[in-house]
Coordinates of C-alpha atoms in Angstrom, one line a residue:
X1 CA 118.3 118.4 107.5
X2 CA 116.2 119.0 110.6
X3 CA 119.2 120.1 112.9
X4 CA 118.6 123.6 111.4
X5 CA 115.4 123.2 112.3
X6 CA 116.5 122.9 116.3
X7 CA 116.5 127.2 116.7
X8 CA 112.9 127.8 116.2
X9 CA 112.4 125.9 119.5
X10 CA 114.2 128.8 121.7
X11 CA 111.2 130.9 122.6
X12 CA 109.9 133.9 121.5
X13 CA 110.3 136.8 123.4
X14 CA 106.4 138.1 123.1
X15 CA 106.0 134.7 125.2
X16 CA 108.6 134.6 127.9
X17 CA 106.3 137.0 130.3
X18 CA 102.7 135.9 128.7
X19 CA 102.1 132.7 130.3
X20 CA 102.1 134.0 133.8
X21 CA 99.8 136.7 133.1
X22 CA 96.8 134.6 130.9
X23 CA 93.5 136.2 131.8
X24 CA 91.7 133.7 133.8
X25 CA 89.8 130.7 132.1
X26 CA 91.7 131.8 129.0
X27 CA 92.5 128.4 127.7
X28 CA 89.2 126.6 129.2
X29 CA 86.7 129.1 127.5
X30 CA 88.0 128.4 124.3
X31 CA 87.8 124.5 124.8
X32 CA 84.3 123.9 126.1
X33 CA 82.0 121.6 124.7
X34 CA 78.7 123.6 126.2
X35 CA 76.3 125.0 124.4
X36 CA 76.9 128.8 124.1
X37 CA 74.5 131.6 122.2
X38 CA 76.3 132.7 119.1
X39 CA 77.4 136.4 119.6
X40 CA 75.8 138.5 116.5
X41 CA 78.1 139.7 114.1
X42 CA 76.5 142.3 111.8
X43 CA 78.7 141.4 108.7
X44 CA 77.9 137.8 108.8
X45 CA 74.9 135.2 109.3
X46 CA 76.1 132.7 111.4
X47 CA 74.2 129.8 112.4
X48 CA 73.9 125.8 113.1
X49 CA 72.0 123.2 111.2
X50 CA 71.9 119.7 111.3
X51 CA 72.9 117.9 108.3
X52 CA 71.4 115.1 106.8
X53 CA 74.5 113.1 108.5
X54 CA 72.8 113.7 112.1
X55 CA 76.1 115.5 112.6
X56 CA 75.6 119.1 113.8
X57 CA 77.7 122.4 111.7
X58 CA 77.9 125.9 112.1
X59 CA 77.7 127.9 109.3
X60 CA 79.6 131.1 108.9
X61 CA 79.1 133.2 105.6
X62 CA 78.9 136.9 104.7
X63 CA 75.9 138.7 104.8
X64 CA 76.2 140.8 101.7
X65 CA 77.3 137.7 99.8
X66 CA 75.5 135.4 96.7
X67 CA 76.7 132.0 95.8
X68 CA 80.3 131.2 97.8
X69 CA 83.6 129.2 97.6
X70 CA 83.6 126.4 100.6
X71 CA 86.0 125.5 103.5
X72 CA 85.3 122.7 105.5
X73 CA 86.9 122.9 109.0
X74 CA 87.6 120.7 112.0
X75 CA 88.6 122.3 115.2
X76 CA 91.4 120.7 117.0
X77 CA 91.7 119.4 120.9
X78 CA 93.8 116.4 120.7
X79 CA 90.7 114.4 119.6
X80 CA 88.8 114.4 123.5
X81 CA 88.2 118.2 123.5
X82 CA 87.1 121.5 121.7
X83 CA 83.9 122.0 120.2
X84 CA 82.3 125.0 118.2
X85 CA 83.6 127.5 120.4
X86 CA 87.1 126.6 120.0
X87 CA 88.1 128.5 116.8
X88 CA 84.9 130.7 116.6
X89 CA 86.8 133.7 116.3
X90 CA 88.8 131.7 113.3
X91 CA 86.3 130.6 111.5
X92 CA 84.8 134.6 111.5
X93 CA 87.4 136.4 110.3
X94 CA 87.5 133.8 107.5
X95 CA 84.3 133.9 106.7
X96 CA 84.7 138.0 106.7
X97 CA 87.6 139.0 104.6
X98 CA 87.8 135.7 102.7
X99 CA 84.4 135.8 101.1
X100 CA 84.0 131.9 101.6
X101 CA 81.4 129.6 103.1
X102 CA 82.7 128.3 106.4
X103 CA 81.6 125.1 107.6
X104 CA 82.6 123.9 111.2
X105 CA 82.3 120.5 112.1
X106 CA 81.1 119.6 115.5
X107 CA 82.1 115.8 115.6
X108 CA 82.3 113.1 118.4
X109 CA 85.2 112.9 120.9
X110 CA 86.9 110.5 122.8
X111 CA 86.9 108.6 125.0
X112 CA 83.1 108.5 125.0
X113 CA 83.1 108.0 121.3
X114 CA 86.6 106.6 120.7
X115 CA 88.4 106.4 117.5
X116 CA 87.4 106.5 114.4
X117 CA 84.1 108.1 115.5
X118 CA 85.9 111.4 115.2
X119 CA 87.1 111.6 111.5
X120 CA 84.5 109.1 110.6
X121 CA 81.9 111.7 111.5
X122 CA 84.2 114.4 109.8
X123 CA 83.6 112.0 106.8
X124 CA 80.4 112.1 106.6
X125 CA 79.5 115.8 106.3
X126 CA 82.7 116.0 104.0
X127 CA 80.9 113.9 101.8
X128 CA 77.4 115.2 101.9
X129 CA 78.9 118.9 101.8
X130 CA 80.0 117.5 98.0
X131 CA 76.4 116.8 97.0
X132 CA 74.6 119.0 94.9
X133 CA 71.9 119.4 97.6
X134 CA 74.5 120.7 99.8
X135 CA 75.3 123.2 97.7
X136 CA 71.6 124.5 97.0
X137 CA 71.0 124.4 100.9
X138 CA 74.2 126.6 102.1
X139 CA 74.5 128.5 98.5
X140 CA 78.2 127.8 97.8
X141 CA 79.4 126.9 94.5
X142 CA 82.0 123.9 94.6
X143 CA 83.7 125.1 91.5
X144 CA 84.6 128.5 93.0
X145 CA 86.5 126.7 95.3
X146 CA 86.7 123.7 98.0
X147 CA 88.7 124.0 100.9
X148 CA 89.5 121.2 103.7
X149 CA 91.6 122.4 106.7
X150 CA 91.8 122.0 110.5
X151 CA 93.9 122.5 113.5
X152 CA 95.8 120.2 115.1
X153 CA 93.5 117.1 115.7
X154 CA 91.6 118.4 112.6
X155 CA 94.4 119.2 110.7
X156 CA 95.1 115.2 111.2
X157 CA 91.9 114.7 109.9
X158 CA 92.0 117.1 107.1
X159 CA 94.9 114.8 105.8
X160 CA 93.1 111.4 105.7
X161 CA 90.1 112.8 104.9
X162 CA 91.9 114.8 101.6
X163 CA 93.5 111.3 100.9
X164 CA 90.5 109.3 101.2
X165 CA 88.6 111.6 99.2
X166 CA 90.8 111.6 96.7
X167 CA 91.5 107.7 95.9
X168 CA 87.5 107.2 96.9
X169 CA 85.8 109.9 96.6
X170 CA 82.2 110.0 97.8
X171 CA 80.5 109.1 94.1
X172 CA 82.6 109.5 90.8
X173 CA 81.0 113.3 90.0
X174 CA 82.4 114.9 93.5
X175 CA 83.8 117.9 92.9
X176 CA 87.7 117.8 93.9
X177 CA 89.0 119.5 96.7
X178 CA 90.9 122.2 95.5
X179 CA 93.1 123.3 99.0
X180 CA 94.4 122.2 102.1
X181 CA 95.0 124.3 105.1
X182 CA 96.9 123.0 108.2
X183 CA 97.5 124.8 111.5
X184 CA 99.9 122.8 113.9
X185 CA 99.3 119.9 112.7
X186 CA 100.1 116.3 113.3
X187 CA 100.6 113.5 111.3
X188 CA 101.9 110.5 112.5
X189 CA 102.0 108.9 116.0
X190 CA 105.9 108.9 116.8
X191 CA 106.4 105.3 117.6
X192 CA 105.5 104.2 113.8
X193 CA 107.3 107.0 111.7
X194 CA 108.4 106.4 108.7
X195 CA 111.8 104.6 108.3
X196 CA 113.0 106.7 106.0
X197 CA 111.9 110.1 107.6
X198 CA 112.8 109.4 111.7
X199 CA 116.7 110.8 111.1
X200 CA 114.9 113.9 110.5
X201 CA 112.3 114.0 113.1
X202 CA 113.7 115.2 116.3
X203 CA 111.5 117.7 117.3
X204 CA 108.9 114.8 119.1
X205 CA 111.7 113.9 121.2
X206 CA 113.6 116.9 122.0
X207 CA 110.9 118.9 122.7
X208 CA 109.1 118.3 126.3
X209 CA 109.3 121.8 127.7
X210 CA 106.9 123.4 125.4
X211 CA 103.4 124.6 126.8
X212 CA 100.4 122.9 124.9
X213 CA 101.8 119.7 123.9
X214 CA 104.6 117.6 124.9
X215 CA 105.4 113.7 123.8
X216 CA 103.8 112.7 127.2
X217 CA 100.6 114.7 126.5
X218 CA 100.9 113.3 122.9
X219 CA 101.0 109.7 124.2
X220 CA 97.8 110.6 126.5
X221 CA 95.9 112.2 123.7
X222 CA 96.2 109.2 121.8
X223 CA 95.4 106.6 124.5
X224 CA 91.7 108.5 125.2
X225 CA 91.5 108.0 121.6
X226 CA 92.1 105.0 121.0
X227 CA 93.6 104.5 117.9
X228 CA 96.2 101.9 115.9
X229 CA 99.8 103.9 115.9
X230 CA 99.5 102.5 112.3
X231 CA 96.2 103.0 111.0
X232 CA 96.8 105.6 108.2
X233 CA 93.4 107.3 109.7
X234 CA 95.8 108.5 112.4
X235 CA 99.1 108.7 110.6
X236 CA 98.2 109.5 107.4
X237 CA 102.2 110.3 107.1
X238 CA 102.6 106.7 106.2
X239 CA 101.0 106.5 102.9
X240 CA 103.1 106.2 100.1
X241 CA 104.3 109.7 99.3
X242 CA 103.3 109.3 95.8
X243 CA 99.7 108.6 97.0
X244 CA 99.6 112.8 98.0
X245 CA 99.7 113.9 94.1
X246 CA 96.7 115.4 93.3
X247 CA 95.2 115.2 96.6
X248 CA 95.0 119.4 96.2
X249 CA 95.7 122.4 93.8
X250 CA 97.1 124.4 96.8
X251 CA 98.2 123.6 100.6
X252 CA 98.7 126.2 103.3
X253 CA 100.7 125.4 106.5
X254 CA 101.3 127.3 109.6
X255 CA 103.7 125.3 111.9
X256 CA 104.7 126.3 115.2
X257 CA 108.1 126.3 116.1
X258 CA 108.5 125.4 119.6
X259 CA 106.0 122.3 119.0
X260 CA 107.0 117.9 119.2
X261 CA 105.2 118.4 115.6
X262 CA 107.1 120.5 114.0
X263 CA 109.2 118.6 112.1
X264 CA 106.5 116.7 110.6
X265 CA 104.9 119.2 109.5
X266 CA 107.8 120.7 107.7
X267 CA 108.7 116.8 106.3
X268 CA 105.3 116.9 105.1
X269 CA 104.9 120.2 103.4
X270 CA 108.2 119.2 101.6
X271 CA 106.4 115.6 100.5
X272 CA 103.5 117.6 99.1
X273 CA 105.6 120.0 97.3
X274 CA 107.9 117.1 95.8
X275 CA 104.3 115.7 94.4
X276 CA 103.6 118.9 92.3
X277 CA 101.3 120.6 95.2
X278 CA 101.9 124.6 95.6
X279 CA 102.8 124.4 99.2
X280 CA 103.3 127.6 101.0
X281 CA 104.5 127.3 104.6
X282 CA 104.7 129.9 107.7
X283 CA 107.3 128.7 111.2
X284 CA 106.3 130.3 114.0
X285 CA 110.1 130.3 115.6
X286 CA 109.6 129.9 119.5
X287 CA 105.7 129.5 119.7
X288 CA 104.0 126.4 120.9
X289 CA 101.7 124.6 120.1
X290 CA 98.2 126.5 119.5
X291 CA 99.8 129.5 120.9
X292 CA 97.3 131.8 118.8
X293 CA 94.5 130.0 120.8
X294 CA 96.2 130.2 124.6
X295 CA 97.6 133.2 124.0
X296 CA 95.4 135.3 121.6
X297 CA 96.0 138.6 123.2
X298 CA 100.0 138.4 122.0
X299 CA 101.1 140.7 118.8
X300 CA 102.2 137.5 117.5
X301 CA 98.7 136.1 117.2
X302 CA 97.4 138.6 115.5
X303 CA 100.3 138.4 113.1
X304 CA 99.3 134.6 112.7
X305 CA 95.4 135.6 112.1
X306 CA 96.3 137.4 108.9
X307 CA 98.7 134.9 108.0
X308 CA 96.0 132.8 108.2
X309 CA 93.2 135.1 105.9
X310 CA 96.5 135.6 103.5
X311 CA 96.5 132.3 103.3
X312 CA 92.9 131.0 102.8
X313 CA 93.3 133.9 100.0
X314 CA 96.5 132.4 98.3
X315 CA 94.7 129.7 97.9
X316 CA 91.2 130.9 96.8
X317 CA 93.3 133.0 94.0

């Protein structure tokens, strides 16, 4: 099934010249962990608390708005980097034309705070963005709509987490989460994948040319972070598929083509779909991994952005 899958790994022509031409500090800009002012934006209020977790969030909502839908987001960086700043831009236009609530996680990182510091922290304001307090602090409205979604090491944590929450959730009146949204995600280290899905996942071995992630930088992503290949906290793919029913209402993926991941992701969009989940799916043929990110100023990553709002609005509908 996955050999068709082998063509969206030729790369795209909008990124043959890009690369060589990246403004500089492109890539580190959007990574760091420093402490930046937050640029104004005169259609939004954006601005970081501390929740009652300790953890600190950025908060992202319209300024003409009442009482909002929520999405709960962790930013990615292969679990030792990334911060606030690293989907910033994201998280705004979200905020903007989707009319929702947007709240960014700044959790731990490895190797200073190795695994499962990370998702436990993500945890932990999951679960206190469920309380009723939560909702009278930030003004959002659980039943207009809760949304869980991240980017690559959050979209790994936006798995376990939706799992978690949903076979033990926080206390037995949580709202459920109603959608899932995933942007080059991964699921499952590749030394412990399933049995019955490794014939079809050959993009983690195939692909080691690709810009942004390769099986080595995989393998050195996961070392910093320390992590059991088996602990379903990291490979949440190895649940048992029927576990996934229910988890959501509605599940957005974007899945780069040119990415070791791929495959899983597209393996795991058709799992969800198989377990009564309205998946909808976009494959970025000949784009890495994060390419919207490292490369923002191609055509192509604007066309991903309002994939991206289309998305958060499919599911919102």
């Amino acid at each position: 099934m996955a050999e068709k899958y082998r063509t969206y790994a030729i790369p795209h022509p909008q990124w043959k010249d890009f690369p060589n031409n990246l403004p500089p500090n492109t890539r580190v800009d959007r990574m760091t962990r420093d402490r930046i002012s937050i640029d104004p934006d005169p259609a939004l209020d954006i601005f970081e608390i501390t929740v009652k977790t300790q953890h600190t969030v950025r908060i992202y909502r319209r300024k003409d708005a009442s009482i909002l839908p929520l999405f709960v987001y962790q930013h990615g960086g292969g679990f030792v980097t990334g911060g606030l700043e690293t989907d910033d831009k994201t998280c705004r236009a979200i905020a903007k034309r989707c009319s929702i609530c947007v709240l960014s996680i700044e959790y731990r990182l490895a190797p200073e705070h190795p695994f499962p510091v990370g998702f436990e922290d993500c945890w932990e304001v999951l679960s206190w963005a469920s309380t009723k307090e939560a909702e009278v602090q930030l003004n959002f409205d659980l039943k207009k709509g809760f949304l869980v979604g991240g980017t690559s090491a959050g979209a790994n944590f936006t798995a376990g987490l939706a799992h978690r929450y949903h076979h033990s959730p926080p206390s037995p009146s949580s709202a459920p989460i109603t959608g899932l949204a995933f942007w080059a995600g991964s699921w499952c280290h590749p030394d412990v994948r399933p049995a019955h899905l490794k014939p079809y996942i050959f993009s983690v071995d195939e692909i080691d040319d690709a810009p942004g992630l390769t099986k080595s930088s995989i393998d050195y992503f996961w070392k910093k972070y320390g992590a059991p290949k088996d602990d379903v906290r990291y490979s949440p793919l190895l649940h048992e598929e029927a576990e996934w029913k229910g988890v959501a209402n509605k599940v957005y993926f974007a899945i780069c083509g040119w990415d070791p991941r791929r495959d899983e992701a597209i393996l795991f969009a058709d799992m969800l779909r198989k377990q009564g989940l309205d998946v909808k799916n976009k494959v970025y043929s000949g784009l890495s991994h994060g390419f919207w990110t490292t490369c923002p100023e191609l055509p192509i990553s604007e066309e991903w952005e309002q994939d991206t709002l289309a998305g958060i609005e499919w599911i919102l509908q």
